[in-house]
Amino acid sequence: MIVTKNLKKVFGNNWVLNGIDETINKGEKVVVIGPSGSGKSTFLRCLNLLEEPTEGEIWFEGKKINDKNVDINKIRQKMGMVFQQFNLFPHLTVLENITLAPTKLGIMTKDQADDKAIELLNRIGLKEKALSYPNQLSGGQKQRIAIIRALAMNPDVMLFDEPTSALDPEMVGEVLELMEALAQEGMTMVVVTHEMRFAKRVATRVMFMDEGKIVEQNTPEAFFDNPQHPRLKEFLSKIL
Amino acid sequence: MQKESRPLYLVALIFSKEVMKGEKILYLSGSWFNWANDLYKSFYNALIPNQRYMSYINGLKITLLISFFAVIIGILIGILVAVLKVASVNYKMRWLSNICNIYVNVIRGTPLMVQLLIIYNLIFTSRNTNEIVVGAVCFGINSGAYVAEIIRAGIESVDKGQMEAGRSLGLSYVQTMRKIILPQAIKNILPALGNEFITLIKETSVASVIAVTELTKAAQYIGSRTWKILPPLIIAALCYLVLVMGLSKLLSLFERRLAKGDRN
């Protein structure tokens, strides 16, 4: 579904990504972990071209997307993204947050989008918050709404950029629960996170990045129980 | 009871002719009375005879007309320049932001009156130019540079994540700008923008140098007729004051309405 070929990204003199060749198949739940500055967020943000790669190719559903002739807005409609800082639109109500993109892009009528939004809100138990503004919500509620905002576009893949890192510890659970439910429904997911329990439970594949490269990847069992690369061993010993 | 009636008693003293002849303190009151009478007369002369109040009203109309169209032109230019400046960084078009910078620097670096005279004498040289249009265009172009900087700062004050969130949903740059960034930026720039418009209204008084009879010029004309320049100027000042206070009130109402998305 997503293929990267020799993906490289440079900020100034700093090679954040050092040639990544990777394939993510439909239905996979890929969890990316690694120390800060290892390029994992940049890798994720390159997948929907929030960062323009310096070199290399990105293919999505059989199309090379870092190409001048590709309408990236069309591609992004199929790639939902969830941010560390939620990035809800503070001047819009929860309902408007969810329905803005589908209606503005002409994918749904206002009524259809409203129905879809209410259905999604119902699912996360926040229907009564539809007319609230984001600042009236807790962090966990904001992030769950950010997730369903992306879901309202019916994406083929969801990208999560450290979705629980800005949350109070007691709110992490509700967000992970929703993500887990999504995974069980078969959503293709790429998740950058520090939540190792989530990686163990949900991932079909765990990747370890360091210095702009994918150093090691495996099924979660083998990855955590039998790490090979010394850098990964050191990393795991520090956080587990 | 006695204390309360005392001021009334004094007033009665001042206005009663019989007592006016006598004592010293009442003589002073009399001179105060004369002074007030003079003042009243000079304001009366500056306002009523020959329907002079119509001159102020007409002048005020022109001031408002120039201000109104200058504000609209200023906002349009300001938004355009600000968005071009911000977008040109995104799309790596240095020349575009250079043009915008030249515009902003030239306008901000030269006096408004000089700009007005140059535009009036250089560009609109034909006999039948409408000075009001010239004024509105010139003030609009001038205001646009300041508004552009205010709006640019406002756009940049919106969290970068907002643009990313909009784009990640598949919205285009322009759609995200219009629906997500600008509505939030407006809240941040409204106080500064209000300031700019208040300044603009007052600066239209400079339009008198290109023979526009706006409020200040009207006051000067009346002053030259009545041989007393001060009363008409004070009347004009009061008009500006009322205008600006009204605008401030309007802006603060607007700000409050926009604040609805803020904390609780």
Coordinates of C-alpha atoms in Angstrom, one line a residue:
Chain A
M1 CA 0.0 0.0 0.0
I2 CA 2.8 2.4 0.9
V3 CA 6.2 1.9 -0.5
T4 CA 9.2 4.1 0.1
K5 CA 12.4 3.8 -2.0
N6 CA 15.7 5.2 -0.8
L7 CA 13.8 7.9 1.2
K8 CA 16.1 10.7 2.4
K9 CA 15.5 14.0 4.1
V10 CA 17.9 16.7 5.0
F11 CA 17.3 19.7 7.3
G12 CA 20.2 22.1 6.8
N13 CA 23.2 19.8 7.1
N14 CA 21.4 17.3 9.2
W15 CA 20.4 14.1 7.4
V16 CA 17.4 13.1 9.3
L17 CA 16.4 10.2 7.0
N18 CA 19.2 8.2 5.6
G19 CA 17.7 6.1 2.9
I20 CA 14.6 4.2 3.9
D21 CA 13.3 1.3 1.8
E22 CA 10.1 0.1 3.3
T23 CA 6.8 -1.5 2.3
I24 CA 3.7 -1.2 4.4
N25 CA 0.9 -3.6 3.3
K26 CA -2.8 -3.3 3.6
G27 CA -4.1 -4.2 7.0
E28 CA -0.7 -4.0 8.7
K29 CA -0.3 -2.2 12.0
V30 CA 3.3 -0.9 12.0
V31 CA 4.6 0.6 15.2
V32 CA 7.8 2.8 14.9
I33 CA 9.9 3.3 17.9
G34 CA 13.2 4.9 18.5
P35 CA 15.1 7.6 20.5
S36 CA 14.2 11.2 19.9
G37 CA 15.9 12.7 16.9
S38 CA 16.0 9.3 15.2
G39 CA 13.8 10.5 12.4
K40 CA 10.7 8.5 13.2
S41 CA 8.3 11.5 13.1
T42 CA 10.0 12.8 9.9
F43 CA 9.5 9.4 8.3
L44 CA 5.8 9.4 9.2
R45 CA 5.4 13.0 8.0
C46 CA 7.1 12.2 4.7
L47 CA 4.5 9.5 4.0
N48 CA 1.8 12.1 3.4
L49 CA 4.2 14.7 2.3
L50 CA 3.9 17.0 5.2
E51 CA 7.6 16.9 4.8
E52 CA 8.9 17.0 1.3
P53 CA 11.6 14.2 0.9
T54 CA 15.0 15.5 -0.3
E55 CA 15.6 12.3 -2.3
G56 CA 13.8 9.0 -3.0
E57 CA 10.3 8.0 -3.9
I58 CA 7.1 7.4 -2.0
W59 CA 4.4 5.3 -3.6
F60 CA 0.8 5.1 -2.3
E61 CA -1.7 2.7 -3.8
G62 CA 0.4 2.3 -6.9
K63 CA 1.1 6.0 -7.5
K64 CA 4.3 7.8 -7.0
I65 CA 3.1 10.7 -4.8
N66 CA 6.1 13.0 -4.5
D67 CA 5.7 14.0 -8.1
K68 CA 4.7 17.4 -9.4
N69 CA 1.8 16.1 -11.4
V70 CA 0.1 14.4 -8.5
D71 CA -2.7 16.2 -6.7
I72 CA -1.4 15.6 -3.2
N73 CA -4.7 16.9 -1.7
K74 CA -6.5 13.9 -3.3
I75 CA -3.9 11.5 -1.9
R76 CA -4.1 13.0 1.6
Q77 CA -7.9 12.4 1.7
K78 CA -7.1 8.7 1.9
M79 CA -4.4 9.1 4.6
G80 CA -5.7 10.2 7.9
M81 CA -3.2 11.8 10.3
V82 CA -3.3 12.2 14.1
F83 CA -0.9 14.6 15.7
Q84 CA 0.8 14.8 19.1
Q85 CA -0.8 18.2 19.8
F86 CA -4.2 17.1 18.6
N87 CA -4.5 20.2 16.3
L88 CA -8.2 20.5 16.6
F89 CA -9.5 23.8 15.1
P90 CA -10.3 25.9 18.2
H91 CA -12.6 28.3 16.5
L92 CA -15.0 25.5 15.3
T93 CA -17.3 23.3 17.3
V94 CA -16.5 19.6 17.6
L95 CA -19.1 18.9 15.0
E96 CA -17.7 21.5 12.6
N97 CA -14.2 20.1 13.2
I98 CA -15.3 16.7 11.9
T99 CA -17.5 17.9 9.1
L100 CA -15.4 20.7 7.7
A101 CA -13.2 18.6 5.4
P102 CA -15.8 16.2 4.0
T103 CA -18.2 19.0 3.1
K104 CA -15.6 21.4 1.9
L105 CA -14.1 18.8 -0.4
G106 CA -17.5 17.8 -1.7
I107 CA -17.3 14.3 -0.5
M108 CA -20.4 14.5 1.5
T109 CA -23.4 16.8 1.8
K110 CA -23.8 18.7 5.0
D111 CA -26.5 16.3 6.2
Q112 CA -24.4 13.2 5.3
A113 CA -21.4 14.6 7.1
D114 CA -23.5 15.5 10.2
D115 CA -24.9 12.0 10.3
K116 CA -21.4 10.5 10.0
A117 CA -20.0 12.8 12.6
I118 CA -22.8 12.0 15.1
E119 CA -22.3 8.3 14.4
L120 CA -18.6 8.6 15.1
L121 CA -19.1 10.7 18.2
N122 CA -21.6 8.2 19.4
R123 CA -19.1 5.5 19.0
I124 CA -16.6 7.2 21.3
G125 CA -19.4 8.3 23.7
L126 CA -19.0 12.0 23.1
K127 CA -22.2 12.8 21.3
E128 CA -23.2 15.4 23.8
K129 CA -20.0 17.3 23.1
A130 CA -20.9 17.9 19.4
L131 CA -21.6 21.6 19.9
S132 CA -18.8 22.2 22.4
Y133 CA -15.6 24.0 21.5
P134 CA -12.3 22.1 21.7
N135 CA -11.1 24.2 24.7
Q136 CA -13.9 22.8 26.7
L137 CA -12.6 19.2 26.4
S138 CA -10.0 17.2 28.2
G139 CA -6.8 16.1 26.4
G140 CA -8.1 12.6 25.9
Q141 CA -11.4 13.8 24.5
K142 CA -9.6 16.1 22.1
Q143 CA -7.3 13.4 20.8
R144 CA -10.2 10.9 20.3
I145 CA -12.1 13.6 18.4
A146 CA -9.0 14.3 16.3
I147 CA -8.9 10.6 15.5
I148 CA -12.6 10.4 14.4
R149 CA -12.1 13.7 12.5
A150 CA -9.6 11.8 10.4
L151 CA -11.9 8.8 10.2
A152 CA -14.7 10.9 8.8
M153 CA -12.8 11.1 5.6
N154 CA -12.9 7.2 5.3
P155 CA -9.1 7.0 4.9
D156 CA -7.3 3.8 3.7
V157 CA -4.5 4.3 6.2
M158 CA -4.1 6.1 9.5
L159 CA -0.8 7.8 10.5
F160 CA -0.3 8.5 14.2
D161 CA 2.5 10.8 15.3
E162 CA 3.0 10.2 19.0
P163 CA -0.7 10.4 19.7
T164 CA -0.4 10.0 23.5
S165 CA 2.7 11.9 24.3
A166 CA 1.0 15.1 25.2
L167 CA -1.7 13.5 27.3
D168 CA -2.0 13.2 31.1
P169 CA -1.2 9.6 32.1
E170 CA -4.7 8.8 33.1
M171 CA -6.0 9.8 29.6
V172 CA -3.6 7.7 27.6
G173 CA -5.8 4.6 28.1
E174 CA -8.9 5.9 26.4
V175 CA -7.0 7.0 23.3
L176 CA -5.1 3.7 23.1
E177 CA -8.4 1.8 23.5
L178 CA -9.9 3.6 20.5
M179 CA -6.8 3.0 18.4
E180 CA -6.9 -0.7 19.4
A181 CA -10.5 -0.9 18.3
L182 CA -9.6 0.6 15.0
A183 CA -6.8 -1.9 14.5
Q184 CA -9.3 -4.8 15.2
E185 CA -11.5 -3.4 12.4
G186 CA -8.6 -3.9 10.0
M187 CA -7.5 -0.4 9.5
T188 CA -4.0 0.0 8.2
M189 CA -2.0 1.9 10.7
V190 CA 1.4 3.4 11.1
V191 CA 2.1 4.5 14.6
V192 CA 5.0 6.4 16.1
T193 CA 4.8 6.0 19.8
H194 CA 6.6 5.4 23.1
E195 CA 3.8 3.1 24.3
M196 CA 5.5 -0.3 24.3
R197 CA 2.5 -2.1 25.7
F198 CA 0.5 -0.9 22.8
A199 CA 3.2 -2.0 20.4
K200 CA 3.2 -5.5 22.0
R201 CA -0.6 -5.8 21.9
V202 CA -1.6 -4.3 18.6
A203 CA 1.4 -4.2 16.2
T204 CA 1.9 -6.7 13.5
R205 CA 5.3 -5.4 13.0
V206 CA 7.6 -3.2 15.1
M207 CA 10.4 -1.1 13.6
F208 CA 13.3 0.5 15.5
M209 CA 14.8 3.6 14.0
D210 CA 18.1 5.2 14.8
E211 CA 20.0 8.0 13.1
G212 CA 17.7 8.1 10.1
K213 CA 17.6 4.4 9.4
I214 CA 15.4 1.5 10.2
V215 CA 17.9 -0.6 12.2
E216 CA 15.7 -3.5 13.1
Q217 CA 12.2 -4.7 12.6
N218 CA 10.3 -7.8 13.6
T219 CA 7.1 -9.2 15.0
P220 CA 6.5 -7.7 18.4
E221 CA 7.2 -11.0 20.2
A222 CA 10.6 -11.4 18.6
F223 CA 11.3 -7.7 18.6
F224 CA 10.9 -7.3 22.4
D225 CA 12.0 -10.8 23.6
N226 CA 14.9 -11.3 21.3
P227 CA 16.4 -8.0 20.1
Q228 CA 19.5 -8.4 17.8
H229 CA 21.0 -5.0 17.2
P230 CA 23.1 -3.6 20.2
R231 CA 21.5 -0.2 19.8
L232 CA 18.0 -1.7 20.1
K233 CA 19.1 -3.8 23.1
E234 CA 20.4 -0.6 24.8
F235 CA 17.2 1.3 24.0
L236 CA 15.0 -1.5 25.3
S237 CA 17.0 -1.9 28.5
K238 CA 16.5 1.8 29.2
I239 CA 12.8 2.0 28.8
L240 CA 11.5 -1.4 29.9
Chain B
M1 CA -32.2 71.7 54.1
Q2 CA -30.3 74.9 54.2
K3 CA -27.2 73.4 52.8
E4 CA -29.0 72.0 49.9
S5 CA -30.6 75.2 48.8
R6 CA -27.4 77.1 48.9
P7 CA -26.2 76.6 45.3
L8 CA -29.6 77.5 44.0
Y9 CA -29.4 80.7 46.1
L10 CA -26.0 81.5 44.6
V11 CA -27.2 81.1 41.0
A12 CA -30.1 83.3 41.8
L13 CA -27.7 85.9 43.0
I14 CA -25.5 85.7 39.9
F15 CA -28.4 86.1 37.6
S16 CA -30.3 88.8 39.4
K17 CA -29.5 92.2 38.0
E18 CA -29.9 94.1 41.2
V19 CA -27.2 92.4 43.0
M20 CA -24.8 92.4 40.0
K21 CA -24.1 96.1 40.6
G22 CA -22.8 95.8 44.1
E23 CA -20.3 93.5 45.7
K24 CA -16.9 92.2 44.6
I25 CA -17.7 88.5 44.5
L26 CA -20.7 89.1 42.4
Y27 CA -18.6 91.2 40.0
L28 CA -16.3 88.2 39.5
S29 CA -19.3 86.1 38.8
G30 CA -20.4 88.7 36.2
S31 CA -17.0 88.4 34.4
W32 CA -17.3 84.7 34.3
F33 CA -20.8 85.1 32.9
N34 CA -19.4 87.4 30.2
W35 CA -16.7 84.9 29.3
A36 CA -19.2 82.1 29.1
N37 CA -21.4 84.3 26.9
D38 CA -18.5 85.1 24.6
L39 CA -17.7 81.4 24.3
Y40 CA -21.3 80.6 23.6
K41 CA -21.4 83.3 20.9
S42 CA -18.2 82.2 19.2
F43 CA -19.4 78.6 19.1
Y44 CA -22.8 79.8 17.9
N45 CA -21.1 81.7 15.1
A46 CA -19.0 78.7 14.2
L47 CA -22.0 76.5 14.0
I48 CA -25.3 78.1 13.2
P49 CA -25.3 81.2 10.8
N50 CA -25.5 80.5 7.1
Q51 CA -26.1 76.9 8.0
R52 CA -22.5 76.4 8.9
Y53 CA -23.2 73.1 10.6
M54 CA -23.8 71.7 7.1
S55 CA -20.2 72.3 6.3
Y56 CA -19.2 70.1 9.2
I57 CA -21.7 67.5 8.2
N58 CA -20.5 67.6 4.6
G59 CA -16.9 67.5 5.7
L60 CA -17.7 64.6 8.0
K61 CA -19.3 62.8 5.2
I62 CA -16.2 63.1 3.0
T63 CA -14.0 62.0 5.9
L64 CA -16.2 59.0 6.4
L65 CA -16.3 58.3 2.7
I66 CA -12.5 58.4 2.3
S67 CA -12.0 56.4 5.5
F68 CA -14.5 53.8 4.5
F69 CA -13.1 53.1 1.1
A70 CA -9.5 53.4 2.3
V71 CA -10.2 50.8 5.0
I72 CA -11.7 48.4 2.4
I73 CA -8.9 49.0 -0.1
G74 CA -6.4 48.6 2.8
I75 CA -7.9 45.3 4.0
L76 CA -7.9 43.9 0.5
I77 CA -4.3 44.9 -0.2
G78 CA -3.3 43.9 3.3
I79 CA -4.7 40.4 3.1
L80 CA -3.4 39.9 -0.4
V81 CA 0.2 41.0 0.5
A82 CA 0.2 39.2 3.8
V83 CA -0.9 35.9 2.2
L84 CA 1.4 36.3 -0.7
K85 CA 4.3 36.9 1.7
V86 CA 3.5 33.9 3.8
A87 CA 2.7 31.6 0.9
S88 CA 5.8 32.7 -1.1
V89 CA 7.9 31.2 1.7
N90 CA 6.0 28.0 1.4
Y91 CA 6.3 27.7 -2.4
K92 CA 9.8 29.1 -2.5
M93 CA 9.0 32.1 -4.6
R94 CA 11.6 34.7 -3.5
W95 CA 10.7 37.3 -6.1
L96 CA 7.1 37.5 -4.9
S97 CA 8.0 38.2 -1.3
N98 CA 10.6 40.7 -2.6
I99 CA 8.0 42.6 -4.4
C100 CA 5.8 42.6 -1.3
N101 CA 8.7 43.7 0.8
I102 CA 9.5 46.6 -1.5
Y103 CA 5.9 47.8 -1.3
V104 CA 5.8 47.6 2.5
N105 CA 9.1 49.3 2.9
V106 CA 8.5 52.2 0.5
I107 CA 5.1 52.9 2.0
R108 CA 6.2 52.6 5.6
G109 CA 9.4 54.6 4.9
T110 CA 7.9 57.7 3.5
P111 CA 5.5 60.3 5.0
L112 CA 1.8 59.9 4.2
M113 CA 1.5 63.5 3.1
V114 CA 4.3 63.1 0.6
Q115 CA 2.7 60.0 -0.8
L116 CA -0.5 61.8 -1.1
L117 CA 1.0 64.7 -3.0
I118 CA 3.0 62.5 -5.3
I119 CA 0.0 60.3 -6.2
Y120 CA -2.1 63.4 -6.7
N121 CA 0.4 65.3 -8.8
L122 CA 2.0 62.5 -10.7
I123 CA -0.6 59.9 -11.4
F124 CA -3.9 61.8 -11.3
T125 CA -2.9 64.8 -13.4
S126 CA -6.0 65.2 -15.6
R127 CA -8.2 68.2 -14.8
N128 CA -11.3 66.3 -13.7
T129 CA -9.8 64.0 -11.2
N130 CA -12.1 63.3 -8.3
E131 CA -10.0 64.3 -5.2
I132 CA -12.1 62.0 -3.0
V133 CA -11.2 59.0 -5.1
V134 CA -7.6 60.0 -5.1
G135 CA -7.7 60.3 -1.4
A136 CA -9.4 57.0 -0.8
V137 CA -7.0 55.2 -3.1
C138 CA -3.9 56.8 -1.6
F139 CA -5.0 56.2 2.0
G140 CA -5.9 52.7 1.0
I141 CA -2.6 52.0 -0.5
N142 CA -0.9 53.5 2.5
S143 CA -3.0 51.6 5.0
G144 CA -2.5 48.3 3.1
A145 CA 1.2 48.2 3.9
Y146 CA 0.5 48.5 7.7
V147 CA -2.5 46.1 7.5
A148 CA -0.3 43.6 5.6
E149 CA 2.3 43.5 8.4
I150 CA -0.5 43.2 11.0
I151 CA -2.1 40.3 9.2
R152 CA 1.1 38.6 8.5
A153 CA 2.0 38.7 12.1
G154 CA -1.5 37.4 12.9
I155 CA -1.2 34.5 10.4
E156 CA 2.2 33.6 11.9
S157 CA 0.8 33.7 15.4
V158 CA -1.5 30.7 14.5
D159 CA 0.0 27.4 15.5
K160 CA 1.8 25.7 12.7
G161 CA -0.1 22.5 13.5
Q162 CA -3.3 24.1 12.3
M163 CA -2.1 24.3 8.8
E164 CA -0.7 20.8 9.0
A165 CA -4.0 19.4 10.3
G166 CA -5.9 21.1 7.6
R167 CA -3.6 19.9 4.8
S168 CA -3.5 16.4 6.2
L169 CA -7.3 16.2 5.8
G170 CA -6.9 16.9 2.1
L171 CA -7.8 20.6 2.2
S172 CA -5.8 22.8 -0.2
Y173 CA -3.5 25.5 1.0
V174 CA -6.0 28.2 0.1
Q175 CA -8.9 26.3 1.7
T176 CA -7.0 25.8 4.9
M177 CA -6.0 29.5 4.9
R178 CA -9.5 30.6 4.4
K179 CA -11.4 28.2 6.7
I180 CA -8.8 27.6 9.4
I181 CA -5.9 30.0 9.6
L182 CA -7.5 33.4 8.8
P183 CA -10.5 33.0 11.1
Q184 CA -8.1 32.4 14.0
A185 CA -5.7 35.0 12.9
I186 CA -8.4 37.7 12.8
K187 CA -9.0 37.2 16.5
N188 CA -5.3 37.9 17.2
I189 CA -5.1 40.9 14.8
L190 CA -8.3 42.7 15.6
P191 CA -6.9 45.0 18.3
A192 CA -4.0 46.0 16.2
L193 CA -6.2 46.4 13.1
G194 CA -8.7 48.5 15.1
N195 CA -5.8 50.8 16.0
E196 CA -4.8 51.0 12.4
F197 CA -8.3 52.1 11.4
I198 CA -8.5 54.7 14.1
T199 CA -5.2 56.1 12.9
L200 CA -6.5 56.0 9.4
I201 CA -9.6 58.0 10.2
K202 CA -7.6 60.7 11.9
E203 CA -5.0 60.8 9.2
T204 CA -7.6 61.6 6.5
S205 CA -7.3 65.1 7.8
V206 CA -4.1 65.3 5.8
A207 CA -6.3 65.0 2.7
S208 CA -6.8 68.8 2.9
V209 CA -3.5 69.2 1.1
I210 CA -5.0 67.9 -2.1
A211 CA -8.0 70.2 -1.8
V212 CA -10.4 67.8 -0.4
T213 CA -12.9 69.6 1.9
E214 CA -13.1 67.0 4.6
L215 CA -13.8 67.7 8.2
T216 CA -10.6 69.5 9.1
K217 CA -10.6 71.6 6.0
A218 CA -14.2 72.5 6.6
A219 CA -13.4 73.7 10.1
Q220 CA -10.5 75.8 8.7
Y221 CA -12.8 77.5 6.2
I222 CA -15.3 78.4 8.8
G223 CA -12.5 79.7 11.0
S224 CA -11.4 82.0 8.2
R225 CA -15.0 83.3 7.8
T226 CA -15.7 84.0 11.5
W227 CA -12.1 85.2 12.3
K228 CA -12.0 82.7 15.2
I229 CA -10.2 79.6 14.3
L230 CA -10.4 77.8 17.7
P231 CA -14.1 77.1 18.0
P232 CA -14.5 75.3 14.7
L233 CA -11.3 73.3 15.3
I234 CA -12.6 72.2 18.7
I235 CA -15.9 71.2 17.0
A236 CA -14.0 69.2 14.5
A237 CA -11.9 67.6 17.2
L238 CA -15.1 66.6 19.0
C239 CA -16.4 65.0 15.8
Y240 CA -13.2 62.9 15.4
L241 CA -13.4 61.9 19.1
V242 CA -17.0 60.7 18.8
L243 CA -16.2 58.9 15.6
V244 CA -13.2 57.1 17.1
M245 CA -15.0 56.2 20.3
G246 CA -17.9 54.8 18.3
L247 CA -15.5 52.7 16.3
S248 CA -13.7 51.5 19.4
K249 CA -17.0 50.4 20.9
L250 CA -17.9 48.6 17.7
L251 CA -14.5 46.8 17.6
S252 CA -14.7 45.7 21.2
L253 CA -18.2 44.3 20.6
F254 CA -16.8 42.4 17.6
E255 CA -13.8 41.1 19.6
R256 CA -16.1 39.8 22.3
R257 CA -18.2 37.9 19.7
L258 CA -15.1 36.3 18.2
A259 CA -13.9 35.2 21.6
K260 CA -16.6 32.6 21.8
G261 CA -14.2 29.7 21.1
D262 CA -11.8 30.7 23.9
R263 CA -11.6 29.0 27.3
N264 CA -15.1 28.2 28.6

